[in-house]
Coordinates of C-alpha atoms in Angstrom, one line a residue:
X1 CA 100.9 259.1 -56.4
X2 CA 103.3 260.9 -54.0
X3 CA 106.4 259.3 -52.6
X4 CA 106.0 258.3 -48.9
X5 CA 109.6 257.2 -48.7
X6 CA 112.8 257.8 -50.7
X7 CA 116.3 256.5 -50.3
X8 CA 119.2 258.0 -52.2
X9 CA 122.6 256.2 -52.3
X10 CA 122.1 255.0 -48.7
X11 CA 124.8 252.8 -47.2
X12 CA 125.8 251.4 -43.8
X13 CA 128.7 249.4 -42.3
X14 CA 129.2 247.4 -39.2
X15 CA 132.3 248.0 -37.1
X16 CA 134.0 245.4 -34.9
X17 CA 137.4 244.5 -33.5
X18 CA 138.1 242.5 -36.6
X19 CA 137.4 245.5 -38.9
X20 CA 134.7 247.1 -41.0
X21 CA 132.0 245.1 -42.8
X22 CA 130.0 246.9 -45.5
X23 CA 126.3 245.8 -45.1
X24 CA 124.6 247.9 -47.7
X25 CA 125.8 250.4 -50.3
X26 CA 124.3 252.7 -53.0
X27 CA 120.7 251.8 -52.1
X28 CA 118.3 254.1 -54.0
X29 CA 114.5 253.6 -54.5
X30 CA 111.2 255.2 -53.6
X31 CA 107.9 253.9 -52.3
X32 CA 104.6 255.4 -53.5
X33 CA 101.7 256.0 -51.1
X34 CA 99.5 252.9 -51.0
X35 CA 102.1 250.7 -52.7
X36 CA 103.0 247.2 -51.5
X37 CA 106.8 246.7 -52.1
X38 CA 108.6 243.4 -51.6
X39 CA 112.4 243.0 -51.0
X40 CA 114.3 239.8 -51.7
X41 CA 117.9 238.8 -51.7
X42 CA 120.4 236.2 -50.5
X43 CA 120.7 235.4 -46.8
X44 CA 122.8 237.9 -45.0
X45 CA 122.6 240.6 -47.8
X46 CA 121.1 243.2 -45.5
X47 CA 117.4 243.0 -46.0
X48 CA 116.5 243.4 -42.3
X49 CA 119.2 246.0 -41.9
X50 CA 117.5 248.0 -44.7
X51 CA 114.2 247.9 -42.8
X52 CA 116.0 249.1 -39.7
X53 CA 117.3 252.1 -41.7
X54 CA 113.8 252.9 -42.9
X55 CA 112.5 252.5 -39.4
X56 CA 115.1 254.9 -38.0
X57 CA 116.7 252.2 -35.8
X58 CA 120.0 252.4 -37.8
X59 CA 121.4 255.6 -39.2
X60 CA 122.8 255.4 -42.7
X61 CA 126.5 256.4 -42.9
X62 CA 126.1 257.4 -46.6
X63 CA 123.4 258.9 -48.6
X64 CA 120.0 260.0 -47.4
X65 CA 116.5 258.7 -46.5
X66 CA 113.4 260.8 -46.6
X67 CA 110.2 259.7 -44.9
X68 CA 108.2 262.9 -45.3
X69 CA 107.1 262.7 -41.7
X70 CA 105.2 259.5 -42.1
X71 CA 104.5 257.3 -39.1
X72 CA 106.1 253.9 -39.3
X73 CA 104.9 250.5 -37.9
X74 CA 107.2 247.5 -37.7
X75 CA 105.9 243.9 -37.7
X76 CA 108.6 241.4 -36.8
X77 CA 109.2 237.7 -37.7
X78 CA 107.5 236.6 -34.5
X79 CA 104.3 238.1 -33.1
X80 CA 105.9 239.0 -29.7
X81 CA 102.6 239.0 -27.9
X82 CA 102.9 239.0 -24.1
X83 CA 101.4 235.7 -22.9
X84 CA 100.2 237.3 -19.6
X85 CA 98.2 240.0 -21.3
X86 CA 94.9 239.4 -23.0
X87 CA 94.5 240.0 -26.8
X88 CA 93.0 243.4 -26.2
X89 CA 95.6 244.5 -23.7
X90 CA 98.4 243.3 -26.1
X91 CA 96.8 245.5 -28.8
X92 CA 96.6 248.5 -26.5
X93 CA 100.2 248.1 -25.3
X94 CA 101.6 250.7 -27.8
X95 CA 99.2 253.5 -26.8
X96 CA 99.7 252.6 -23.2
X97 CA 103.5 252.8 -23.4
X98 CA 103.3 256.0 -25.5
X99 CA 100.9 257.6 -23.0
X100 CA 98.3 258.1 -25.7
X101 CA 95.7 255.5 -24.6
X102 CA 92.7 257.7 -25.4
X103 CA 89.0 256.7 -25.9
X104 CA 89.6 257.1 -29.7
X105 CA 92.4 254.4 -29.5
X106 CA 90.0 252.1 -27.6
X107 CA 87.3 252.6 -30.2
X108 CA 89.8 252.0 -33.0
X109 CA 91.0 248.8 -31.3
X110 CA 87.4 247.6 -31.0
X111 CA 86.7 248.4 -34.6
X112 CA 89.8 246.5 -35.9
X113 CA 89.0 243.5 -33.6
X114 CA 85.4 243.3 -34.9
X115 CA 86.3 243.9 -38.5
X116 CA 89.0 241.3 -38.6
X117 CA 87.3 238.6 -36.6
X118 CA 89.1 238.7 -33.3
X119 CA 86.5 240.6 -31.2
X120 CA 85.2 237.3 -29.6
X121 CA 88.7 236.6 -28.5
X122 CA 89.6 240.0 -27.1
X123 CA 89.7 238.7 -23.5
X124 CA 91.5 235.5 -24.4
X125 CA 95.3 235.0 -23.9
X126 CA 97.7 234.5 -26.8
X127 CA 98.2 230.8 -25.9
X128 CA 94.5 230.3 -26.7
X129 CA 94.9 231.6 -30.3
X130 CA 96.0 229.8 -33.5
X131 CA 99.2 230.9 -35.3
X132 CA 97.1 232.8 -37.8
X133 CA 95.0 234.6 -35.2
X134 CA 98.2 235.6 -33.3
X135 CA 99.6 237.2 -36.5
X136 CA 96.3 239.1 -37.0
X137 CA 96.5 240.3 -33.4
X138 CA 100.1 241.4 -34.0
X139 CA 99.0 243.4 -37.1
X140 CA 96.1 245.0 -35.3
X141 CA 98.5 246.0 -32.5
X142 CA 100.6 247.7 -35.1
X143 CA 97.6 249.3 -36.9
X144 CA 96.2 250.8 -33.6
X145 CA 99.2 253.2 -33.6
X146 CA 97.9 254.5 -37.0
X147 CA 101.1 254.1 -39.0
X148 CA 101.3 255.4 -42.6
X149 CA 103.9 252.8 -43.6
X150 CA 104.1 249.2 -42.4
X151 CA 107.4 247.3 -42.4
X152 CA 106.9 243.5 -42.5
X153 CA 110.1 241.5 -41.7
X154 CA 109.4 237.9 -42.6
X155 CA 106.0 238.0 -40.8
X156 CA 104.9 234.6 -41.9
X157 CA 108.1 232.6 -41.5
X158 CA 107.1 230.9 -38.2
X159 CA 103.9 229.5 -39.7
X160 CA 103.3 226.2 -41.4
X161 CA 102.8 226.3 -45.2
X162 CA 99.0 226.1 -45.3
X163 CA 98.6 228.6 -42.4
X164 CA 101.1 230.9 -44.1
X165 CA 99.0 231.0 -47.3
X166 CA 95.8 231.8 -45.4
X167 CA 97.5 234.4 -43.2
X168 CA 99.2 236.2 -46.1
X169 CA 95.7 236.6 -47.7
X170 CA 94.4 237.9 -44.4
X171 CA 97.3 240.4 -43.9
X172 CA 97.1 241.6 -47.5
X173 CA 93.4 242.2 -47.2
X174 CA 93.7 244.1 -44.0
X175 CA 96.5 246.3 -45.3
X176 CA 94.5 247.1 -48.4
X177 CA 91.2 247.8 -46.5
X178 CA 93.1 250.1 -44.1
X179 CA 94.8 251.9 -47.1
X180 CA 98.3 251.4 -45.8
X181 CA 101.6 251.4 -47.6
X182 CA 103.7 248.3 -46.9
X183 CA 107.3 247.0 -47.4
X184 CA 107.7 243.2 -47.1
X185 CA 111.1 241.5 -46.6
X186 CA 111.0 237.8 -47.4
X187 CA 113.1 234.8 -48.6
X188 CA 110.0 233.3 -50.3
X189 CA 110.0 234.3 -54.0
X190 CA 106.4 233.2 -54.4
X191 CA 105.4 235.3 -51.4
X192 CA 107.2 238.3 -52.8
X193 CA 105.4 238.0 -56.2
X194 CA 102.0 237.3 -54.8
X195 CA 102.0 240.2 -52.4
X196 CA 104.2 242.9 -54.1
X197 CA 103.5 245.4 -56.8
X198 CA 107.2 245.9 -57.2
X199 CA 110.1 243.8 -56.0
X200 CA 113.6 245.1 -55.0
X201 CA 116.2 242.5 -55.7
X202 CA 119.4 242.8 -53.5
X203 CA 122.8 241.3 -54.3
X204 CA 124.8 239.3 -51.8
X205 CA 126.8 241.4 -49.2
X206 CA 127.6 244.1 -49.5
X207 CA 124.0 244.5 -50.5
X208 CA 123.2 246.7 -53.5
X209 CA 120.2 246.9 -55.7
X210 CA 120.5 244.4 -58.6
X211 CA 117.1 245.1 -60.1
X212 CA 113.6 246.5 -59.4
X213 CA 110.9 244.4 -61.0
X214 CA 107.4 245.6 -61.6
X215 CA 104.8 242.9 -61.1
X216 CA 102.0 243.1 -63.7
X217 CA 99.6 240.2 -63.4
X218 CA 96.4 239.7 -65.5
X219 CA 94.2 240.0 -62.4
X220 CA 92.1 243.0 -61.6
X221 CA 93.8 244.9 -58.8
X222 CA 90.5 245.3 -56.9
X223 CA 90.1 241.5 -56.9
X224 CA 93.7 240.5 -56.4
X225 CA 94.7 238.4 -53.4
X226 CA 98.0 236.5 -52.8
X227 CA 96.3 233.2 -53.5
X228 CA 94.7 234.3 -56.7
X229 CA 98.0 235.9 -57.8
X230 CA 99.7 232.5 -57.6
X231 CA 97.3 231.2 -60.3
X232 CA 98.0 234.1 -62.8
X233 CA 99.6 232.9 -66.0
X234 CA 102.5 235.3 -65.6
X235 CA 103.4 234.1 -62.1
X236 CA 105.8 231.3 -63.2
X237 CA 107.6 233.8 -65.5
X238 CA 108.2 236.2 -62.6
X239 CA 109.3 233.3 -60.4
X240 CA 111.9 232.2 -62.9
X241 CA 113.1 235.7 -63.5
X242 CA 113.7 236.3 -59.8
X243 CA 115.3 232.9 -59.4
X244 CA 117.7 233.8 -62.2
X245 CA 118.4 237.2 -60.7
X246 CA 119.4 235.6 -57.4
X247 CA 121.5 232.9 -58.8
X248 CA 123.6 234.8 -61.4

């Protein structure tokens, strides 16, 4: 597989009246096309800052980042659907703002809505949707811009536990069926293991890479889902390994 993203010794600091704070330093890893990568680390270690660097929202002061011209979509912690726009109009907001609202985009939006169960709700408003449906709508809104790489910043954190499990299965399935590459930032170790093929473990601030763990579960990749992954015999071993990494 080819690398869709590479970081080499990337670092960034924040500057304020009280001085300089190093947020991240010596960050080096790559992401392969079609891979699902998870990133974990202590609170405040720079996980979201790392996504901002990858998205091009923050310029690294050290090192380099190579995205090979890939288009990047960003899914935030909350769905940020506009309550006064219908589901369909929310999904078409990106093309509308980018002045690329073509017939092809409308056809793509319809296909995604039909394929992932939201077409009957396309003329409803966000307040009429469940939390899980809102997250699916937010993902479809991102996918309609046809990104190569999806950045997921704690996308399930606002959901209750049961909904979170169901939605993580939905989101994983959609990403796989649409053949996208994804990077997930999460505080939830079980979530990181159940979704990720590799996990980048960051240290406390200044964030550096402590380890990169490959997840190898005895489940056929074609049949793998986050819920099934939690039942794999190796799951607890990986959980304990991550817990130890983050607490030593």
